[in-house]
Coordinates of N, CA and C in Angstrom, one line a residue:
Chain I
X1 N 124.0 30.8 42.6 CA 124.4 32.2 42.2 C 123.7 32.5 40.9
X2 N 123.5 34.1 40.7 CA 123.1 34.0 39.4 C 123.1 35.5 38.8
X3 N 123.7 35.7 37.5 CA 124.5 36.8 36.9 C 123.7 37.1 35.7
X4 N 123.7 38.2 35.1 CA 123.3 38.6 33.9 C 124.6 39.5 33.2
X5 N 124.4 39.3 32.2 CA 125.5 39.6 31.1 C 124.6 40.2 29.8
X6 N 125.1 41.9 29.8 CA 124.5 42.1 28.9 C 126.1 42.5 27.4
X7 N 125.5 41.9 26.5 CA 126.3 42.7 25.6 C 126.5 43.7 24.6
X8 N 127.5 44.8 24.6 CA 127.4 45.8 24.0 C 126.9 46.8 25.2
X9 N 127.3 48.2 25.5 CA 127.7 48.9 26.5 C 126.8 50.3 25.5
X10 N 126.8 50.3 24.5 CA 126.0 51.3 23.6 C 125.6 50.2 22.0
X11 N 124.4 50.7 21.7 CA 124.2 50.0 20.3 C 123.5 51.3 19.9
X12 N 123.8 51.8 18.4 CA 122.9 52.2 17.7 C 122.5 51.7 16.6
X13 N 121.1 52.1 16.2 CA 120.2 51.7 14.9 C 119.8 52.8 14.4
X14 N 119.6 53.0 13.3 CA 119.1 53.8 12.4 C 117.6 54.0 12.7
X15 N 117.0 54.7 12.4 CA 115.3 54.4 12.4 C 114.4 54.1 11.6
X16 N 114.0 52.9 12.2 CA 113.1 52.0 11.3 C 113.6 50.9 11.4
X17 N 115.0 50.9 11.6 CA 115.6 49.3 11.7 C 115.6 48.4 13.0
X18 N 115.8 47.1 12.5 CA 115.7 46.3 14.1 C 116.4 46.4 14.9
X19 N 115.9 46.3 16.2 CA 116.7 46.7 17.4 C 116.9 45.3 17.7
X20 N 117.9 44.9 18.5 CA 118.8 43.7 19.1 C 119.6 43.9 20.3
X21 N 118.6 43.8 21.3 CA 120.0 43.8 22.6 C 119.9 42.4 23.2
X22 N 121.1 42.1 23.6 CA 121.3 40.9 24.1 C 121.4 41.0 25.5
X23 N 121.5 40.1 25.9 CA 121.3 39.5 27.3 C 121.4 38.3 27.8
X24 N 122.4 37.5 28.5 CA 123.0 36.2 28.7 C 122.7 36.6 29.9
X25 N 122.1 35.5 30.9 CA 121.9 34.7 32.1 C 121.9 33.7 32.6
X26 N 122.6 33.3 33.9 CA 123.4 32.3 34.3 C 122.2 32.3 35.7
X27 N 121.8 31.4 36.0 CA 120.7 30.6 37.2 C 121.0 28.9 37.9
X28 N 121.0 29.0 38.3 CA 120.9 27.8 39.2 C 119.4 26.7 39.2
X29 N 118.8 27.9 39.2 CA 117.3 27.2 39.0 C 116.0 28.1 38.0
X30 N 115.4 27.7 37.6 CA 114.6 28.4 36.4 C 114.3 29.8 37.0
X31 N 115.1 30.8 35.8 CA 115.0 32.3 36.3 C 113.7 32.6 36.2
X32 N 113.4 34.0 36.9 CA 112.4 34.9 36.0 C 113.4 36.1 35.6
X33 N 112.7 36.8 34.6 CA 113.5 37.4 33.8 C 112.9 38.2 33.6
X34 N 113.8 39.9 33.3 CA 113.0 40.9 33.2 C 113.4 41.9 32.2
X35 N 113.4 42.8 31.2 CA 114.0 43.8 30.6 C 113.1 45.1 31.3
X36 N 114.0 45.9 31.8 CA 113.4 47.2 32.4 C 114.0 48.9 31.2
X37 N 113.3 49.5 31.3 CA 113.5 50.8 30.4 C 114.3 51.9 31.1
X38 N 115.1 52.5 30.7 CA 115.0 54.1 32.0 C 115.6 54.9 30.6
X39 N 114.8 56.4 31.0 CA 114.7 57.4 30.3 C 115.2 58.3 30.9
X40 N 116.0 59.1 30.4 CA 117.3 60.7 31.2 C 116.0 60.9 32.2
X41 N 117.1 61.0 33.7 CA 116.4 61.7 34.9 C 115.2 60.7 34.7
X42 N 114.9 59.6 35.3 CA 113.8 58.6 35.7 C 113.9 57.5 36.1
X43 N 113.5 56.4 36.8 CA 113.5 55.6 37.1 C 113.1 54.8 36.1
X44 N 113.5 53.3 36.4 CA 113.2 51.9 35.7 C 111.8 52.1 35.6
X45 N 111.7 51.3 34.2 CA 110.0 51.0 33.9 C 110.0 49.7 33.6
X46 N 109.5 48.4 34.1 CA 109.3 47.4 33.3 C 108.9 47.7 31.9
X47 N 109.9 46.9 31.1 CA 109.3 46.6 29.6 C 108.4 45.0 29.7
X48 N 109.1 43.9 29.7 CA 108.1 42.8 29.5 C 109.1 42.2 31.0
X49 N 108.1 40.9 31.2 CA 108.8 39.7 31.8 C 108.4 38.7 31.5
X50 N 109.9 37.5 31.5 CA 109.2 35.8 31.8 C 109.3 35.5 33.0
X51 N 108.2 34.9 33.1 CA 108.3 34.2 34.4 C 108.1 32.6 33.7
X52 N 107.3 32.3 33.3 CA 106.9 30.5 33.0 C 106.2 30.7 32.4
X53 N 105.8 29.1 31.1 CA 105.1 29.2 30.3 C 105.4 29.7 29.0
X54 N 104.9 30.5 27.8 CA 105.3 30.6 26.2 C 106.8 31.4 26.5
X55 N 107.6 31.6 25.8 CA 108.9 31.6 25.8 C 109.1 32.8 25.3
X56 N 108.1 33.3 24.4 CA 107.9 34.3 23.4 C 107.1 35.5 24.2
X57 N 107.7 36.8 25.2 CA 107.0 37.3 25.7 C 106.8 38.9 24.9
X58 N 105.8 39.3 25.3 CA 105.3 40.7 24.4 C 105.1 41.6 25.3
X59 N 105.6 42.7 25.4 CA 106.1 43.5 26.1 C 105.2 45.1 25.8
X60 N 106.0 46.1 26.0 CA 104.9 47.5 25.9 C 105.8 48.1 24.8
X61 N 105.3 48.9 24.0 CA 106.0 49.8 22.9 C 106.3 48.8 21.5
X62 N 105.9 47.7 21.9 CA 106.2 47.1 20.4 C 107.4 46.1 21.0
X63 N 107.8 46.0 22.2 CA 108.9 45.2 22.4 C 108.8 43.6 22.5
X64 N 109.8 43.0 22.6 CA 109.6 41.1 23.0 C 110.9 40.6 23.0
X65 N 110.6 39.6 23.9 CA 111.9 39.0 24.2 C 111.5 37.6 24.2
X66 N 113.2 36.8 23.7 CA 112.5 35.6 23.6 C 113.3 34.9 24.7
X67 N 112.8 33.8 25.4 CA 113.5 33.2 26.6 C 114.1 31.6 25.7
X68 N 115.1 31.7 25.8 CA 116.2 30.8 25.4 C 116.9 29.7 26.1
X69 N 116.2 28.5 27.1 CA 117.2 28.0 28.4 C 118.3 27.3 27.6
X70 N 118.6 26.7 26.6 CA 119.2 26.0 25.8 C 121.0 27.1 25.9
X71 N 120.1 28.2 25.4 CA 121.2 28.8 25.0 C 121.9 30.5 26.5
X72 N 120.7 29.7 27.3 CA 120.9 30.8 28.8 C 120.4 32.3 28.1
X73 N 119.5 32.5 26.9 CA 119.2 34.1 26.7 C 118.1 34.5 27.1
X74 N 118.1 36.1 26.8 CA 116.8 36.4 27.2 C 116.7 37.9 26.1
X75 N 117.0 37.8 24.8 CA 117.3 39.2 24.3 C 116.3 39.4 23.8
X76 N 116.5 41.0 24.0 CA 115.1 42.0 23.5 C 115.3 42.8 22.0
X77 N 114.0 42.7 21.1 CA 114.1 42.8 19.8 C 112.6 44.0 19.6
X78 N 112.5 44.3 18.8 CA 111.9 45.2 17.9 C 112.1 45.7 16.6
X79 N 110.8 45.2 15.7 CA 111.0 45.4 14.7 C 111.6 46.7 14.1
X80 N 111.3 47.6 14.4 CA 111.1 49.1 13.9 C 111.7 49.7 14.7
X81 N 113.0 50.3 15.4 CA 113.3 51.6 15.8 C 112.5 52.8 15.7
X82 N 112.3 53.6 16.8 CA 111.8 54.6 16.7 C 112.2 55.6 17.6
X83 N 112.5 56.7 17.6 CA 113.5 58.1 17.9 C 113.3 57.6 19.8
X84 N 111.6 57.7 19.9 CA 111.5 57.7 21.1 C 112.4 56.5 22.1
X85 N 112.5 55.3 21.5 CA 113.1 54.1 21.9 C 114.4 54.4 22.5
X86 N 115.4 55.3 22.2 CA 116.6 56.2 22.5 C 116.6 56.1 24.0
X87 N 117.2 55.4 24.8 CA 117.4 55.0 25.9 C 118.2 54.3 27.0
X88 N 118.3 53.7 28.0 CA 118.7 52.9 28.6 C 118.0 51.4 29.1
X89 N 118.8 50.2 28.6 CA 118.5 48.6 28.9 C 118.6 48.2 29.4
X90 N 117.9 47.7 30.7 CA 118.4 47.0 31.9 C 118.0 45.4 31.3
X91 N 118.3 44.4 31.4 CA 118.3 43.2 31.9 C 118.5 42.5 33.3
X92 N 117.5 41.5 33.8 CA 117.6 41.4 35.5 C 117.1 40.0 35.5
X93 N 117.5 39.7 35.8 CA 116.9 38.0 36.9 C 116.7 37.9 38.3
X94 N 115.7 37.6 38.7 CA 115.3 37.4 39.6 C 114.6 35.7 40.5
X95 N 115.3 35.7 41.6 CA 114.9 34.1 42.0 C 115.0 34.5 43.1
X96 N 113.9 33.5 44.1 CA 113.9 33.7 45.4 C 112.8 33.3 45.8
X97 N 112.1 33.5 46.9 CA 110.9 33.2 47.9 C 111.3 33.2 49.4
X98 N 109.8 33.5 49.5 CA 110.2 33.5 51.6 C 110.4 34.6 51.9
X99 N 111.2 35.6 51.2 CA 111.6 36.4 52.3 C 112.4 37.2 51.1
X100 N 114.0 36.9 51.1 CA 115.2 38.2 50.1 C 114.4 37.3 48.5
X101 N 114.1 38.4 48.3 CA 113.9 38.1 46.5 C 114.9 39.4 45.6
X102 N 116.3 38.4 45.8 CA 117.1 38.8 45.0 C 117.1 38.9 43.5
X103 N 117.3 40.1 43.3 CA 117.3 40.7 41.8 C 119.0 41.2 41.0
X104 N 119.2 40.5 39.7 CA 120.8 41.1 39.6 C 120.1 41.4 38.5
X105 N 120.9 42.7 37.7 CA 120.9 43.8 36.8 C 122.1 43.6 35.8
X106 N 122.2 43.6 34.8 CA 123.0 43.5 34.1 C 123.6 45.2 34.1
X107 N 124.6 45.5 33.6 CA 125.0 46.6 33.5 C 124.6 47.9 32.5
X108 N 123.2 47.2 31.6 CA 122.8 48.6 30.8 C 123.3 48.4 28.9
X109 N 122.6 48.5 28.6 CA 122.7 49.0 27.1 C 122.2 49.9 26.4
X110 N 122.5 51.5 26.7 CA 122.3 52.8 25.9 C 121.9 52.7 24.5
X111 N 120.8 52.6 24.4 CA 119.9 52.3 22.9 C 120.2 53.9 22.1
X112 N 121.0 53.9 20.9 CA 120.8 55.1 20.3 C 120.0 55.5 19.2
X113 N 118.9 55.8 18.6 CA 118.4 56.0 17.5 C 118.6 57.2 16.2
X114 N 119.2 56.7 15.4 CA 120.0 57.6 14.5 C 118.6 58.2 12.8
X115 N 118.2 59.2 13.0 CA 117.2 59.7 12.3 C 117.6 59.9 11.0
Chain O
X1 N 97.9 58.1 41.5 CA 98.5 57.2 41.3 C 99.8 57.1 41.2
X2 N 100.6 57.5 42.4 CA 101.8 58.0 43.0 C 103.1 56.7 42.8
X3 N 102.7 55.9 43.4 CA 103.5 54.8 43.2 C 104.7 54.6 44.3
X4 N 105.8 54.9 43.6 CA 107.5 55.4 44.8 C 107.9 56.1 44.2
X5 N 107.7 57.1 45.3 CA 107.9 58.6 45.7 C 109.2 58.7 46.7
X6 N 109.7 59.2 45.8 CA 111.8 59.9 46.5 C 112.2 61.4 46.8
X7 N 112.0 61.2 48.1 CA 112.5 62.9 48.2 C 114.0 62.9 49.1
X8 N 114.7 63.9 49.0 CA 114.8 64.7 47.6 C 115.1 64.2 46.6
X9 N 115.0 65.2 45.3 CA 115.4 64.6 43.5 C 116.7 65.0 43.8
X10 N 117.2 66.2 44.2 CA 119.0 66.3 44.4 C 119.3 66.9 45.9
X11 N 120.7 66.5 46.0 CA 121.2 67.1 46.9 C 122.8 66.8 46.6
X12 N 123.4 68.1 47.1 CA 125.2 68.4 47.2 C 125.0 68.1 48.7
X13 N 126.2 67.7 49.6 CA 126.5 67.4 50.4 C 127.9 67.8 50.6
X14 N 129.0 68.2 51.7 CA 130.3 68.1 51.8 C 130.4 66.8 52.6
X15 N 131.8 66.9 52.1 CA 132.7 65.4 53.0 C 132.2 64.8 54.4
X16 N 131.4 64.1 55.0 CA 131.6 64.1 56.2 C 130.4 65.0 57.2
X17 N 129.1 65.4 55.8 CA 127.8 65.7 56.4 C 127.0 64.6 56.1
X18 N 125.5 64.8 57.0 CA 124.7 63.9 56.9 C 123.4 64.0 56.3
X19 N 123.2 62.9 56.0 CA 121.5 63.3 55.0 C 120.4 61.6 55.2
X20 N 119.5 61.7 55.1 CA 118.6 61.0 55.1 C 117.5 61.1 53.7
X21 N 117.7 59.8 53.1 CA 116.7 59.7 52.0 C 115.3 59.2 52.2
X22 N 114.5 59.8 51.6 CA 113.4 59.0 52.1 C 112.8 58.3 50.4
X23 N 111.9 57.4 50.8 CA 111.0 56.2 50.0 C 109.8 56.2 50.4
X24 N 108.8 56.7 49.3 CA 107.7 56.2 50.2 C 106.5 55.5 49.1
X25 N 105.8 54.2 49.3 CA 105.2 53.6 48.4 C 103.9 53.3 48.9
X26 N 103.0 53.4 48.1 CA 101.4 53.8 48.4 C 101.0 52.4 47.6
X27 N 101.4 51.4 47.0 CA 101.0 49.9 46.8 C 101.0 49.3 47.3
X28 N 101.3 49.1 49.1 CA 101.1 48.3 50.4 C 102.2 47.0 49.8
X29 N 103.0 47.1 49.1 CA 104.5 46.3 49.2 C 104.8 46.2 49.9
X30 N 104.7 44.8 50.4 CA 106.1 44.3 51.4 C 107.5 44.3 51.1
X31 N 108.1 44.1 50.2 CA 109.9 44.3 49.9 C 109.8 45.7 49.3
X32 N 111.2 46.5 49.5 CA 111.6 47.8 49.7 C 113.2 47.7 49.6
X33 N 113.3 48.1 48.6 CA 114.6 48.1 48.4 C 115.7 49.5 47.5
X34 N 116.9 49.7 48.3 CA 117.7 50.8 47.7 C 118.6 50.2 46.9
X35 N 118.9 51.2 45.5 CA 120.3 50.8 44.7 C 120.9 52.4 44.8
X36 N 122.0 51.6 44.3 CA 122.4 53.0 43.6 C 123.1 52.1 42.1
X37 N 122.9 53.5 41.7 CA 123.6 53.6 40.1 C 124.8 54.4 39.5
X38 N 125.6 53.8 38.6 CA 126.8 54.8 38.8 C 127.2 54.0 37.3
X39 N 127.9 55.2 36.4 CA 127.9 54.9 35.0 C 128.5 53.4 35.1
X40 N 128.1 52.6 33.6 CA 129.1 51.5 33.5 C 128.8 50.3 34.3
X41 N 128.6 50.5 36.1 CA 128.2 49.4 36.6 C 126.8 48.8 37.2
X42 N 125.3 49.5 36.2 CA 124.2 49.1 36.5 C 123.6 49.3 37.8
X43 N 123.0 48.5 38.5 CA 122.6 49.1 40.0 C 123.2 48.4 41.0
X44 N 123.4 48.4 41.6 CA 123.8 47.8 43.0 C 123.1 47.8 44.1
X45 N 122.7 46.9 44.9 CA 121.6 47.0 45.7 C 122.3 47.1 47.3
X46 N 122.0 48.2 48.2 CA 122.8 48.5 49.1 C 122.5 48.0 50.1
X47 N 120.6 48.2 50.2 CA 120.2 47.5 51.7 C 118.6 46.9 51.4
X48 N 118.1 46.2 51.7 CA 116.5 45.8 51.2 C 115.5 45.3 52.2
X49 N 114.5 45.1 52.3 CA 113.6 44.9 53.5 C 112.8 44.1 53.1
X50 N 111.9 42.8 54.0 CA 111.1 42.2 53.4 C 109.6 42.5 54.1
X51 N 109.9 43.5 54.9 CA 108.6 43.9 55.8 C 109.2 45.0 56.6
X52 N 107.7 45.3 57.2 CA 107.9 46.3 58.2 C 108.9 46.1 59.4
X53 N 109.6 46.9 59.7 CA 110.7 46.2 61.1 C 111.5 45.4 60.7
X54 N 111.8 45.4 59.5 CA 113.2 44.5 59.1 C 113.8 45.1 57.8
X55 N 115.2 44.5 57.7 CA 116.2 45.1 57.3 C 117.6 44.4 57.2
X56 N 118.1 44.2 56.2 CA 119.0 43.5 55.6 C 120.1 44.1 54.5
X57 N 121.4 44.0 54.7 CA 122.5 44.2 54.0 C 122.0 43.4 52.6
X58 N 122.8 44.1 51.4 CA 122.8 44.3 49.8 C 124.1 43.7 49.8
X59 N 124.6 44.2 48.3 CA 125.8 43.9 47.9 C 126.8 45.0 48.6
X60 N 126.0 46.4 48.3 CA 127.3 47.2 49.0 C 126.9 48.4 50.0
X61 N 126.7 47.6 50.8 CA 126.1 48.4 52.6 C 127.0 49.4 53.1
X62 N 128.0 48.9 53.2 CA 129.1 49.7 54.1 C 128.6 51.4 53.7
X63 N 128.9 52.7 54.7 CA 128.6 54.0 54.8 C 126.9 53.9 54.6
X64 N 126.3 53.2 54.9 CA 124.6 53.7 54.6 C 124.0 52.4 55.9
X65 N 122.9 53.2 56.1 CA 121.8 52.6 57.5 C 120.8 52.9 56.8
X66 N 119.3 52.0 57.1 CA 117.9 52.2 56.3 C 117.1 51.9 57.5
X67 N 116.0 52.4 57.5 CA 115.0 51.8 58.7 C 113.9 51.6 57.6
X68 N 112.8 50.9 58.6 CA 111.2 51.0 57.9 C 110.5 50.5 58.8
X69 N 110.6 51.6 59.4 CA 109.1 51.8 60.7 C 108.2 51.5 61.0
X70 N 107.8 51.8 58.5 CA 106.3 51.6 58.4 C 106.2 51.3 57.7
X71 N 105.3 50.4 57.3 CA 105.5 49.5 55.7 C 105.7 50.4 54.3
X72 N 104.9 51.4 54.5 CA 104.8 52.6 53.7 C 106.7 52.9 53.4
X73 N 107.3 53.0 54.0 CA 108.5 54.3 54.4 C 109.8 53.4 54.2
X74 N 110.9 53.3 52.9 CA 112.4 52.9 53.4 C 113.1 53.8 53.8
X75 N 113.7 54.7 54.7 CA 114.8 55.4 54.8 C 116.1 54.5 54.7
X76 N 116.6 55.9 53.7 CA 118.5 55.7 53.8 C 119.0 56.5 54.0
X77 N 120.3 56.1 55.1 CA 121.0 57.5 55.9 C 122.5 57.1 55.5
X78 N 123.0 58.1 55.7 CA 124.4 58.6 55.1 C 124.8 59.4 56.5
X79 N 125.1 58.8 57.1 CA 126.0 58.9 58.1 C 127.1 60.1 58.1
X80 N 127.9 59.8 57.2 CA 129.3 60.8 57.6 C 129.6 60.7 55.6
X81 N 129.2 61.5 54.6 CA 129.3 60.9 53.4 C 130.8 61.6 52.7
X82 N 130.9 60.3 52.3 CA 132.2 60.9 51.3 C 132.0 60.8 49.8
X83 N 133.1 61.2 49.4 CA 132.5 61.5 47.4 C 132.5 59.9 47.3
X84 N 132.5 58.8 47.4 CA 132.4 57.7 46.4 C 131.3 57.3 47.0
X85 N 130.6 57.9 47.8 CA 128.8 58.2 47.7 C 128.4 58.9 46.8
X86 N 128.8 59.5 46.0 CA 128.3 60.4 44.6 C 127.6 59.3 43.6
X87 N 126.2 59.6 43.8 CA 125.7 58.6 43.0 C 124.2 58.8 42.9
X88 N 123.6 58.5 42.0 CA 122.2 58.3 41.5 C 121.5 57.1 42.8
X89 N 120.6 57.2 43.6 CA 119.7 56.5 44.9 C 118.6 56.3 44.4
X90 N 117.9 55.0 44.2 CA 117.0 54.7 43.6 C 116.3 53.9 44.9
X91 N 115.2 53.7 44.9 CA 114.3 53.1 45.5 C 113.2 52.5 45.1
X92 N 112.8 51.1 45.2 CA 112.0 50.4 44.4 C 111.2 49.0 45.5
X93 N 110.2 48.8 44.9 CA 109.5 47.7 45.9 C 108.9 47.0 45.1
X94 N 108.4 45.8 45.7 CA 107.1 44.6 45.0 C 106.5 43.9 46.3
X95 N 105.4 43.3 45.6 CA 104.6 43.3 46.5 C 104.8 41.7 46.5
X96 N 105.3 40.9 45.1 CA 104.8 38.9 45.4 C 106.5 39.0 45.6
X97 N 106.6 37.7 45.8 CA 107.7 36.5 45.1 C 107.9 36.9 43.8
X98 N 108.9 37.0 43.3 CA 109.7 37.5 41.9 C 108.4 38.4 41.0
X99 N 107.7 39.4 41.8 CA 107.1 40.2 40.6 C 108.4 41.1 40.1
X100 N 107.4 42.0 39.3 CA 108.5 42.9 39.1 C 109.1 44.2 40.0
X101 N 109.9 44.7 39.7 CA 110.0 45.8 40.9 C 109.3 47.7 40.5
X102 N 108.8 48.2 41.0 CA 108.6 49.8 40.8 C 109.5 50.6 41.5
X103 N 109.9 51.0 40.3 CA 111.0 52.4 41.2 C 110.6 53.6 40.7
X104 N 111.3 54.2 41.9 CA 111.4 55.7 42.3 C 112.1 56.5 41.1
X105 N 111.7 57.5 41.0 CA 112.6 58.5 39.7 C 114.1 58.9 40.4
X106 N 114.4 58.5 41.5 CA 115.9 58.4 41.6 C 116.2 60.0 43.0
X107 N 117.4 59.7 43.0 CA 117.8 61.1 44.0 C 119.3 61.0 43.6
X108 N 119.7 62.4 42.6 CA 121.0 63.0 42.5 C 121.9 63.1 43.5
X109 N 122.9 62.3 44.0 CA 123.5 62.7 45.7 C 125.3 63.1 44.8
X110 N 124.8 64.7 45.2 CA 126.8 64.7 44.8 C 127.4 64.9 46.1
X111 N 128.7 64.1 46.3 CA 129.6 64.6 47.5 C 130.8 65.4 47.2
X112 N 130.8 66.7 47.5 CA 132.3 67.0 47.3 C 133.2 67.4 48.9

């Protein structure tokens, strides 16, 4: 089985300051991992993924996430807030082959940017 | 460079009418898959496909039927809809083993 746990249900940051959302995931076998974006009225956009390999991934807009097995994380950081960033945070793991490539979602973190 | 395409963006519906969503993806994806979304509990995945002619139960199937004809096409149908179908319908696909998924800009379904 395998679950994502995001924490914090809204975060704001001021602008310019670092952003920090977290994200705990529970796998059975080495996840791939995903942080996805959505913006009022739109669908998900991938921001970055891990799949295998540097741990350290770089993502679009300035984003990165660092993959953690030790500690089961996967949180997404940015240096600099910026008005645009003001959004919705999916977190998702993904495992599978063959055939169902099941995907779970964490429940969202409403990013607010305070000007 | 279209991608997944959802028609309709909204629809009202009363208690106990019927409607059909459509999905349509122009990346020759094999998996195809519906959520919905609804404040507070992220997506939920209702019904998903791994090819053309097939079709498989999500986490929360019950009130919804999907076909896929054609590799291109997920339909989701709403049978007889009641309000705790009131929900944001997303549709999304990939084409490997754990890529990532592309979705649809969504479809507003209110039931009253």
């Amino acid at each position: 089985a395998q679950s994502v746990t995001q924490l914090g249900s809204h975060v704001s940051v001021s602008e310019g300051a670092l952003v920090l959302l977290r994200c705990n995931y529970s796998s059975s076998v080495p996840p791939y991992l995903f942080w996805y974006v959505q913006y009022p009225n739109q669908g998900l956009q991938l921001l970055l993924k891990y799949t295998t390999g540097a741990t350290l991934v770089k993502g679009i807009n300035g984003f990165e996430a660092e993959f953690k097995k030790s500690e089961t994380s996967f949180h997404l950081t940015k240096p600099s807030a910026h008005m645009s960033d003001a959004a919705e945070y999916f977190c998702a793991v993904s495992r599978g082959s063959g055939g169902y490539q099941k995907v779970t979602f964490g429940t969202g973190t409403k990013l607010q940017v305070i000007p | 460079n279209a991608g997944v395409t959802q028609t309709p963006k909204f629809r009202v519906l009363k208690t106990g009418q019927s409607m059909t969503l459509l999905c349509a993806q122009d990346m020759n994806h094999e998996y195809m898959y519906w959520y919905r979304q609804d404040p507070g509990m992220g997506l939920r995945l209702i019904h998903y496909s791994v090819g053309e002619g097939t079709t498989a139960k999500g986490e929360v199937p019950d009130g919804y039927n999907v076909s896929r004809l054609k590799k291109q096409n997920f339909l989701l149908g709403l049978e007889s809809a009641a309000p705790s179908q009131t929900s944001v319908y997303f549709c999304a696909s990939r084409g490997q083993d754990n890529s990532p998924l592309h979705f649809g800009n969504g479809t507003r379904l209110t039931v009253t």
